[in-house]
PDB file of C-alpha atoms and ligand atoms in Angstrom:
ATOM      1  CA  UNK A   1      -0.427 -65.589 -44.635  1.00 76.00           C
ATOM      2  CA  UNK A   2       3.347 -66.025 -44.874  1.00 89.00           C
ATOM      3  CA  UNK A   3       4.784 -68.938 -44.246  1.00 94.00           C
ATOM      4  CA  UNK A   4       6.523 -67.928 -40.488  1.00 96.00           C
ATOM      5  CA  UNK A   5       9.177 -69.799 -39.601  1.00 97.00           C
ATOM      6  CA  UNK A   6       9.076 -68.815 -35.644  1.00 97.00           C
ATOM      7  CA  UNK A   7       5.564 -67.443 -34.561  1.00 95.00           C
ATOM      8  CA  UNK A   8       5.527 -64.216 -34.781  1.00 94.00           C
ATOM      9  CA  UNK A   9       5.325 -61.480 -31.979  1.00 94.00           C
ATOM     10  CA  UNK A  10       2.156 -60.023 -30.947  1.00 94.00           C
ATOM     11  CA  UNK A  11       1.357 -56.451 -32.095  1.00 96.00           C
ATOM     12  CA  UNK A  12       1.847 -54.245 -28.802  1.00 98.00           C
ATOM     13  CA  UNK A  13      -2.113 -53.123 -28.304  1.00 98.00           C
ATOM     14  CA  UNK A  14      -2.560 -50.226 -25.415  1.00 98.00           C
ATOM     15  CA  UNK A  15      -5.835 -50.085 -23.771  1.00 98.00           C
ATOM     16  CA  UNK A  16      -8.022 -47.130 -25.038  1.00 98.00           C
ATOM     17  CA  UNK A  17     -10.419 -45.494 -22.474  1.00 98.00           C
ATOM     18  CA  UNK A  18     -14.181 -46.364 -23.407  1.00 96.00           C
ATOM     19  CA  UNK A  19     -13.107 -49.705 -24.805  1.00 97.00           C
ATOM     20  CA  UNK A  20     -11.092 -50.848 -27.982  1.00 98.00           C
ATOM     21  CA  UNK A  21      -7.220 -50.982 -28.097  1.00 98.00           C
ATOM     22  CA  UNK A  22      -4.320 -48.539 -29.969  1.00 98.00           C
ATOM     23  CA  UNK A  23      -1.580 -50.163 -32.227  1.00 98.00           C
ATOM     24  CA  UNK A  24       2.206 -49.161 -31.640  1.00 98.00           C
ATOM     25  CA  UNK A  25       4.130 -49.041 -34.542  1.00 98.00           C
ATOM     26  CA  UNK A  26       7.144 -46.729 -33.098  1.00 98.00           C
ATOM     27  CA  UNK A  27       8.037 -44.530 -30.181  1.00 98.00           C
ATOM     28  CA  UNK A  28       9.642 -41.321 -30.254  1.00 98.00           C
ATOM     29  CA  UNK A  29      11.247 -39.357 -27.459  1.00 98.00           C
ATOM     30  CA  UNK A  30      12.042 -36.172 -27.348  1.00 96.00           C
ATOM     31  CA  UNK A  31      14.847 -34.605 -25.011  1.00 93.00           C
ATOM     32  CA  UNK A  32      14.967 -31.541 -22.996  1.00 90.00           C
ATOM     33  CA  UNK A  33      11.921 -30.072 -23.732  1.00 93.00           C
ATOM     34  CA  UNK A  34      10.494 -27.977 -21.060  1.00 93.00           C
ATOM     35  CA  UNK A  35      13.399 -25.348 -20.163  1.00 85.00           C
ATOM     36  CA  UNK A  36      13.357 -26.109 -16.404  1.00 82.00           C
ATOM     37  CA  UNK A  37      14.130 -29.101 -17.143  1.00 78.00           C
ATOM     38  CA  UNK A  38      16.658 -28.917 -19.686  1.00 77.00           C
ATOM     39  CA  UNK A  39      18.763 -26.430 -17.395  1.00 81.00           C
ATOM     40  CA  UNK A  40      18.675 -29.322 -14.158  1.00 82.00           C
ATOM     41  CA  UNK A  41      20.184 -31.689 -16.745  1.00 80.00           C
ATOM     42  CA  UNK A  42      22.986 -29.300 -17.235  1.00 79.00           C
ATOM     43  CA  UNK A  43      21.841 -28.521 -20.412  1.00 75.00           C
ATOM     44  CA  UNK A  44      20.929 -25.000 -22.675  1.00 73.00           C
ATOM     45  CA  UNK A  45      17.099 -23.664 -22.145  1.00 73.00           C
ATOM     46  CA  UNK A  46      17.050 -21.798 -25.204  1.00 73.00           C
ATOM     47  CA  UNK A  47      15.414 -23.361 -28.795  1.00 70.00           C
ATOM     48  CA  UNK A  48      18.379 -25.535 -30.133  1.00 78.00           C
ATOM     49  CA  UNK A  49      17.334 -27.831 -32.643  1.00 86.00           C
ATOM     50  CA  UNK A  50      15.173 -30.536 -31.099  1.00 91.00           C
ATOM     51  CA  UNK A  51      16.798 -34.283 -30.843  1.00 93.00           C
ATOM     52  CA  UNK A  52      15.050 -38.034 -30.236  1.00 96.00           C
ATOM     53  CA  UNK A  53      15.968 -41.069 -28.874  1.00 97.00           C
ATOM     54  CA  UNK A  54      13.465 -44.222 -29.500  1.00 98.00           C
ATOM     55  CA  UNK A  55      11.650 -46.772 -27.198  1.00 98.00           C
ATOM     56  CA  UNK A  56      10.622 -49.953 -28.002  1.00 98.00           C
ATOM     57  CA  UNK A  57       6.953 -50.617 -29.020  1.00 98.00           C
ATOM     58  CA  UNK A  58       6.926 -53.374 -25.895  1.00 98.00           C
ATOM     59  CA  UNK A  59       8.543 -50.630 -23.566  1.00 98.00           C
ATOM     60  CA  UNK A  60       4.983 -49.494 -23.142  1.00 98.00           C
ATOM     61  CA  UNK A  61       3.339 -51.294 -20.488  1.00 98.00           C
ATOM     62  CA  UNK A  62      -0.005 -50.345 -19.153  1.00 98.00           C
ATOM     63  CA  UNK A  63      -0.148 -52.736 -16.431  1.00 98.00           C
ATOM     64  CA  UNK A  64       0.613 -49.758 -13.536  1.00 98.00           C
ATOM     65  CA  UNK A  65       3.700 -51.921 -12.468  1.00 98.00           C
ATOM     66  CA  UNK A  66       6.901 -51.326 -12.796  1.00 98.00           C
ATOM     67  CA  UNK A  67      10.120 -53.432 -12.456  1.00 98.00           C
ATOM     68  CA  UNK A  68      13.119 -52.184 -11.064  1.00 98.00           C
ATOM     69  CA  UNK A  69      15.694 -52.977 -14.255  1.00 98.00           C
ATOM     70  CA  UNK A  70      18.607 -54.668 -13.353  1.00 98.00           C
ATOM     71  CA  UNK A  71      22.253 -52.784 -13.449  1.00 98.00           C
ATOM     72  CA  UNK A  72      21.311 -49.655 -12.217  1.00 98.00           C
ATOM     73  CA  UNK A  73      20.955 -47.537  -8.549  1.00 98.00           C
ATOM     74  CA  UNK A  74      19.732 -44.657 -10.073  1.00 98.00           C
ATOM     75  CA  UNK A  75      16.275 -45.140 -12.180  1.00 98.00           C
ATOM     76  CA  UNK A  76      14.820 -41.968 -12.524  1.00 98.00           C
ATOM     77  CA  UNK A  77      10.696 -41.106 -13.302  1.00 98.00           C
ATOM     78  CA  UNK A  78       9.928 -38.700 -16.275  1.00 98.00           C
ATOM     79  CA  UNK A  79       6.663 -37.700 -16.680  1.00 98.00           C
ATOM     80  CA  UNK A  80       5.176 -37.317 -20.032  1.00 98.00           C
ATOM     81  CA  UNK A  81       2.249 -36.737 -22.374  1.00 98.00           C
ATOM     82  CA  UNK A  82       2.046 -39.185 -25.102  1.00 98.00           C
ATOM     83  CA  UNK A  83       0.908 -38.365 -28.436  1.00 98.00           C
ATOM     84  CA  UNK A  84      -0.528 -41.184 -30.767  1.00 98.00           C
ATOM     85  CA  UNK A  85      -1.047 -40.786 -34.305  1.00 98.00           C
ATOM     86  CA  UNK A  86      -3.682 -42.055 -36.486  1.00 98.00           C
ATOM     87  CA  UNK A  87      -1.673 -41.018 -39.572  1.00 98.00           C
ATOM     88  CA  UNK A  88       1.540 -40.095 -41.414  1.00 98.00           C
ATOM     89  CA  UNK A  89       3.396 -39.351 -43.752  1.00 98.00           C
ATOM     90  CA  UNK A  90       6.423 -37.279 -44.728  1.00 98.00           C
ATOM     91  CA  UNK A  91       7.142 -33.270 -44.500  1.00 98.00           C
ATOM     92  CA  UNK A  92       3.753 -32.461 -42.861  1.00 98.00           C
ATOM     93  CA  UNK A  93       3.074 -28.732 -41.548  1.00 98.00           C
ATOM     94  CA  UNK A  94       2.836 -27.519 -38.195  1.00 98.00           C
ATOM     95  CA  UNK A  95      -0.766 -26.538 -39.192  1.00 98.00           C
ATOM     96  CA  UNK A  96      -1.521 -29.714 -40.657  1.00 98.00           C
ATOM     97  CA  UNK A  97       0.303 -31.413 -37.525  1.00 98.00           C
ATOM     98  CA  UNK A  98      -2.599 -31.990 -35.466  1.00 98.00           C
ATOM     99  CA  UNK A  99      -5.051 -33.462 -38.018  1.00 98.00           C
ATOM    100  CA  UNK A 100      -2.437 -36.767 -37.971  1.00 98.00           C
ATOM    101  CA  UNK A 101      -3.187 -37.025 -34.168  1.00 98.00           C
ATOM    102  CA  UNK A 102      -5.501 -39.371 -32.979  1.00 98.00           C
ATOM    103  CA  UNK A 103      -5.211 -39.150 -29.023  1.00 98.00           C
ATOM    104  CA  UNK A 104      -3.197 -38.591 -25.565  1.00 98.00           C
ATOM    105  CA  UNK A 105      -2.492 -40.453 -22.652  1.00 98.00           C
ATOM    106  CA  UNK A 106      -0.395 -39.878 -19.859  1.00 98.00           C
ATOM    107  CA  UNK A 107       3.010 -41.472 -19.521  1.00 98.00           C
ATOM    108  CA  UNK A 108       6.463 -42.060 -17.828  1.00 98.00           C
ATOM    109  CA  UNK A 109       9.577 -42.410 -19.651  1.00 98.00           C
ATOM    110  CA  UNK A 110      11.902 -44.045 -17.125  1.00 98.00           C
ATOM    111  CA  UNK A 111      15.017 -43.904 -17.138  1.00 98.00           C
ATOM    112  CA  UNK A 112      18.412 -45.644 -16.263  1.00 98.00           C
ATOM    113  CA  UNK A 113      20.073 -42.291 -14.910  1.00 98.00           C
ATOM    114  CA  UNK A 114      23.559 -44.137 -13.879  1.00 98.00           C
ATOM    115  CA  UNK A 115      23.813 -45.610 -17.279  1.00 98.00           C
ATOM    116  CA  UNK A 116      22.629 -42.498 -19.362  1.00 97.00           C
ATOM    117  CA  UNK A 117      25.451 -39.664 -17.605  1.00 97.00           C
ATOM    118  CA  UNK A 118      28.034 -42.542 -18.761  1.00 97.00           C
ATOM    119  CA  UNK A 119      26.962 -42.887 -21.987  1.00 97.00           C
ATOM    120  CA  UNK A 120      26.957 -38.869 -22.682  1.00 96.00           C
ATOM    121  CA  UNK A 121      30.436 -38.815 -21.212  1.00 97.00           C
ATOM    122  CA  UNK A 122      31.711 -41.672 -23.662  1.00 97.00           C
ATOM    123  CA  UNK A 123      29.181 -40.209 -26.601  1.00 96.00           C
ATOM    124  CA  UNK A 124      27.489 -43.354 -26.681  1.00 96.00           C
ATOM    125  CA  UNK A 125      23.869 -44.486 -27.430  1.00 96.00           C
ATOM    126  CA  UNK A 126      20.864 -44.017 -24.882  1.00 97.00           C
ATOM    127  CA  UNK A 127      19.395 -47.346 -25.633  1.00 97.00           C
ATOM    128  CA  UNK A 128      20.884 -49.295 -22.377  1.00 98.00           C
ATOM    129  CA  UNK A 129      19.476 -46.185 -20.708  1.00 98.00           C
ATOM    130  CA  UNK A 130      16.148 -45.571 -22.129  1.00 98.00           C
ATOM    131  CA  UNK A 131      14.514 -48.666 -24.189  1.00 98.00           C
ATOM    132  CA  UNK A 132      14.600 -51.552 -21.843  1.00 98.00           C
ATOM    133  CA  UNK A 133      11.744 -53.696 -20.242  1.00 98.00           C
ATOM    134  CA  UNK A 134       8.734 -51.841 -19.402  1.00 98.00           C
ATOM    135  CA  UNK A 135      10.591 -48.609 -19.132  1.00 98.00           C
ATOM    136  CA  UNK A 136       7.722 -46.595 -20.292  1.00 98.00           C
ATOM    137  CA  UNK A 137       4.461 -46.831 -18.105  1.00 98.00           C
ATOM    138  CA  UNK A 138       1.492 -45.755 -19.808  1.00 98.00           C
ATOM    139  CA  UNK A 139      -2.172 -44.874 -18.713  1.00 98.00           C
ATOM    140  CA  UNK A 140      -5.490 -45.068 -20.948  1.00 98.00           C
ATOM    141  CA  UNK A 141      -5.284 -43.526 -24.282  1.00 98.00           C
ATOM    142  CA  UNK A 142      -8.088 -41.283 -24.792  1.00 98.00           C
ATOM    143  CA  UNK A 143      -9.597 -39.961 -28.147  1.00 98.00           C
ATOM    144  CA  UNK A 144      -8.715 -36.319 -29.258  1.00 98.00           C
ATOM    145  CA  UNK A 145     -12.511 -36.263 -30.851  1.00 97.00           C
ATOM    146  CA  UNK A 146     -13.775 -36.378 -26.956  1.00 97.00           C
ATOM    147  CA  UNK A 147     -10.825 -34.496 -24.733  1.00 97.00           C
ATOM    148  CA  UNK A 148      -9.520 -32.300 -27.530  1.00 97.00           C
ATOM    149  CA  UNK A 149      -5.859 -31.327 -28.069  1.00 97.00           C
ATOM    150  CA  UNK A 150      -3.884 -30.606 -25.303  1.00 96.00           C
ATOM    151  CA  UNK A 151      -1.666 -27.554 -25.541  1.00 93.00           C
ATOM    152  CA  UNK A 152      -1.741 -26.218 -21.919  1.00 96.00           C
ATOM    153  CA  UNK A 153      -3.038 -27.913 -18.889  1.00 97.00           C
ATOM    154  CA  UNK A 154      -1.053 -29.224 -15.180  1.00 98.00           C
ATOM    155  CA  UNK A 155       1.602 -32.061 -15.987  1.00 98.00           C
ATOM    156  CA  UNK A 156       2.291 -33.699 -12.274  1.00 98.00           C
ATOM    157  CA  UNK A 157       4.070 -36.441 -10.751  1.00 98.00           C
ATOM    158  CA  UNK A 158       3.357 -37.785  -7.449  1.00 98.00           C
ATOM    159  CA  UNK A 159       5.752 -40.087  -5.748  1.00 98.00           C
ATOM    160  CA  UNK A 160       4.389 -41.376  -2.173  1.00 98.00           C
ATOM    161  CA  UNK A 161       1.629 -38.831  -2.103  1.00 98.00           C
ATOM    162  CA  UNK A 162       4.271 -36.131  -2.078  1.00 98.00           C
ATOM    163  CA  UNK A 163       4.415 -33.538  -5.816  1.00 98.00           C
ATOM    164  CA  UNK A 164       7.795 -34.165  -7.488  1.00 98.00           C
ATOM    165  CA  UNK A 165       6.952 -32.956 -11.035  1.00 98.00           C
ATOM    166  CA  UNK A 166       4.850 -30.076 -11.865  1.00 96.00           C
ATOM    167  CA  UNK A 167       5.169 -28.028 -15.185  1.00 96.00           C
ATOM    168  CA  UNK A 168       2.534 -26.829 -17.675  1.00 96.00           C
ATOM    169  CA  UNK A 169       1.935 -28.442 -21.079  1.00 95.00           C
ATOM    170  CA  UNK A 170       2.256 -24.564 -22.699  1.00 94.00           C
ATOM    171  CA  UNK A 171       6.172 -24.802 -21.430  1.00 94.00           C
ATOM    172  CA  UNK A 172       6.889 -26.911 -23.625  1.00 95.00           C
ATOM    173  CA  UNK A 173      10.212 -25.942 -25.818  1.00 94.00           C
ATOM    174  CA  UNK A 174       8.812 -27.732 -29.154  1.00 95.00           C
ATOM    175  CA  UNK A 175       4.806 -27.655 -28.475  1.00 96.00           C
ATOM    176  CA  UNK A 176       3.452 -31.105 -30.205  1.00 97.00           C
ATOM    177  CA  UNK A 177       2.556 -29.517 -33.525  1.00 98.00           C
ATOM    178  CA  UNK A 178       6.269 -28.851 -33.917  1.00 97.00           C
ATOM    179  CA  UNK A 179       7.703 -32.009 -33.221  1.00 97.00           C
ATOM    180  CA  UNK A 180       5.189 -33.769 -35.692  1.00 98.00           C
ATOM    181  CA  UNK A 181       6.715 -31.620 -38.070  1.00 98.00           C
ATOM    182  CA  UNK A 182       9.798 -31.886 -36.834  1.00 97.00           C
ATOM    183  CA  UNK A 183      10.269 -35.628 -37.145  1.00 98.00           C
ATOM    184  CA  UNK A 184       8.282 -36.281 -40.900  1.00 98.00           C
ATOM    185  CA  UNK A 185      11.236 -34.319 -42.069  1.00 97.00           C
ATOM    186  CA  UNK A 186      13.381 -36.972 -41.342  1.00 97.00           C
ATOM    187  CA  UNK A 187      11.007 -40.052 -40.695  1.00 98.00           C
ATOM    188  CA  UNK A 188       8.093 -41.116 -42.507  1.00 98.00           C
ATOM    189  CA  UNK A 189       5.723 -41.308 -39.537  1.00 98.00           C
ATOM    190  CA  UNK A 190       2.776 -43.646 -39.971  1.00 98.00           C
ATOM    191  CA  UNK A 191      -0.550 -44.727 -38.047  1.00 98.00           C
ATOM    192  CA  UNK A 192       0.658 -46.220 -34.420  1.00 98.00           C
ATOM    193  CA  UNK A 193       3.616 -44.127 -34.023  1.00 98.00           C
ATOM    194  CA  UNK A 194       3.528 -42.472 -30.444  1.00 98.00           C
ATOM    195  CA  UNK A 195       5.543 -39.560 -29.262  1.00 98.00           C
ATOM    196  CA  UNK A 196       6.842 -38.985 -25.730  1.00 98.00           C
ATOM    197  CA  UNK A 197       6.956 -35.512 -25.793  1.00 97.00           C
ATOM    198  CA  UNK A 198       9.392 -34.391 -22.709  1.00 97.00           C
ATOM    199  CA  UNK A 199       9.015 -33.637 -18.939  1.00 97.00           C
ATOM    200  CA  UNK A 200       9.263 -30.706 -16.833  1.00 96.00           C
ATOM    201  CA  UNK A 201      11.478 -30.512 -13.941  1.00 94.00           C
ATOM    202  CA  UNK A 202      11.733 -32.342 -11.042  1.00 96.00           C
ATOM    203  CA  UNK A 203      12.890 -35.857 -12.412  1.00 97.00           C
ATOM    204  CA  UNK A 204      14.381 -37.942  -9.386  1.00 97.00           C
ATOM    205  CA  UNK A 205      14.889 -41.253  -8.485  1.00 98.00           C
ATOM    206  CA  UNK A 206      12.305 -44.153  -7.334  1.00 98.00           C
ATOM    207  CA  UNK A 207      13.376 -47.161  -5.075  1.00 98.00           C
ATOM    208  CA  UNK A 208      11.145 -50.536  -5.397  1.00 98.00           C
ATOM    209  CA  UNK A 209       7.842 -49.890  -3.048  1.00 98.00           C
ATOM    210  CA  UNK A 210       7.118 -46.113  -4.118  1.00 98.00           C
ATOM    211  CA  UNK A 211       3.620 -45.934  -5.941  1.00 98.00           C
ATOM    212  CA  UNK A 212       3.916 -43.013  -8.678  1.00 98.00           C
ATOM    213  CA  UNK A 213       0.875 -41.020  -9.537  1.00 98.00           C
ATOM    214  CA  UNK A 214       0.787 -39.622 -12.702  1.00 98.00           C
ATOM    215  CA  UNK A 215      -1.586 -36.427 -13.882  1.00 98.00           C
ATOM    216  CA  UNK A 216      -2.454 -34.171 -16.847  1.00 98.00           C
ATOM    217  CA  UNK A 217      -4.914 -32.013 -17.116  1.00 98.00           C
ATOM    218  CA  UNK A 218      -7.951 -32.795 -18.992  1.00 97.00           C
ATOM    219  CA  UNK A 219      -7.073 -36.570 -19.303  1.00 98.00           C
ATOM    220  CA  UNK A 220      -7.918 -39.622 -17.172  1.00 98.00           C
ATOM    221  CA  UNK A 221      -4.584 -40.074 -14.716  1.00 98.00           C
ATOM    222  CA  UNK A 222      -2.779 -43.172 -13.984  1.00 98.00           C
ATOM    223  CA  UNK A 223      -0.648 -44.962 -10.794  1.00 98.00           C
ATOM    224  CA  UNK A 224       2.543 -47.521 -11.211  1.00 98.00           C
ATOM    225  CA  UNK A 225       4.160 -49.509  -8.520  1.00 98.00           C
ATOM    226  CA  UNK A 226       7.523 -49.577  -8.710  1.00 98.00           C
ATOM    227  CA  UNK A 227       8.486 -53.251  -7.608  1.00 98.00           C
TER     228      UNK A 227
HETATM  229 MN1   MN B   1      12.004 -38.060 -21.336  1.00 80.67          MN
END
């Protein structure tokens, strides 16, 4: 054991449904991804290179709370499907892409809207926008070897009761394959790395007292109070 001079911080272990726990190493986030989406945010629907941001490991939080962050009035819901791998390495084919993937969950990448439109405007990072406390809800993670791999199936966010997000996983821009492949060009991805892999249109704000429902077909869904 080395010799630590502070204790050192806990690995970040999500809950896996059916028991046992999933290791975070990294999290990647892909932008604009479904072209409903990407056209609301004022942006270009058409394939354009793809580009990621980064959470935290502890952004993920499976506790089905959320915290309204401080410094912001405008904290907007994403839904997402995660992707967690079980393996890595560099320059790894689409077809190969899959065989590195060890399971889904559902998954919210929240987001400090106020702060993000500033820091486009000024070109500056997302961070202040994207990776703080607890900013990415998380449900169950759930074994590829028992729900398969998910390239089509309802994405849906609930806010209230009342659908705010609905797409279909087969809209997506980069499909998952893609963006494995996509990101061991220029990261060496590695068991515990998770991938947030975009959300279809519809994002909007939350206020503290809203209950979010989040679905996707085929997996096990999850709720988050916002408080
Ligand atoms: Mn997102």
């Amino acid at each position: 054991m080395p010799d630590f001079v502070i204790p050192p911080p806990p690995v970040v272990a999500l809950p896996v449904a059916g028991g046992g726990s999933f290791p975070v190493r990294r999290v990647f986030c892909i932008g604009r991804n479904y072209a409903a989406h990407a056209v609301e945010m004022g942006g270009d629907p058409n394939r354009e290179s793809p580009f990621f941001f980064q959470k935290n490991p502890n952004n993920l939080d499976p506790s089905g709370e959320f915290p309204y962050p401080p410094h912001s009035s405008d904290v907007h819901h994403e839904v997402e499907l995660a992707v967690a791998l079980k393996s890595g390495g560099v320059n790894i084919t689409v077809g190969r892409a899959l065989d590195h993937v060890w399971g889904y969950a559902p998954s919210l990448d929240m987001t400090r809207r106020d702060l993000q439109n500033e820091a486009k405007k000024l070109g500056r990072p997302w961070e202040i926008s994207k990776a703080f406390e607890r900013s990415g809800p998380i449900g169950l993670l759930q074994a590829a070897a028992q729900v398969g791999h998910l390239d089509r199936g309802r994405i849906e966010l609930k806010v209230n009761g009342e659908v705010r997000q609905a797409g279909d996983i087969n809209q997506m821009i980069w499909k998952v394959p893609e963006m494995i492949a996509y990101l061991s060009e220029y990261f060496e991805l590695a068991p515990g790395d998770i991938i947030l892999s975009g959300t279809p249109s519809g994002v909007g704000p939350v206020s503290r007292g809203d209950r979010m429902e989040v679905s996707i077909e085929g997996l096990q869904g999850f709720a988050v109070k916002v408080v």
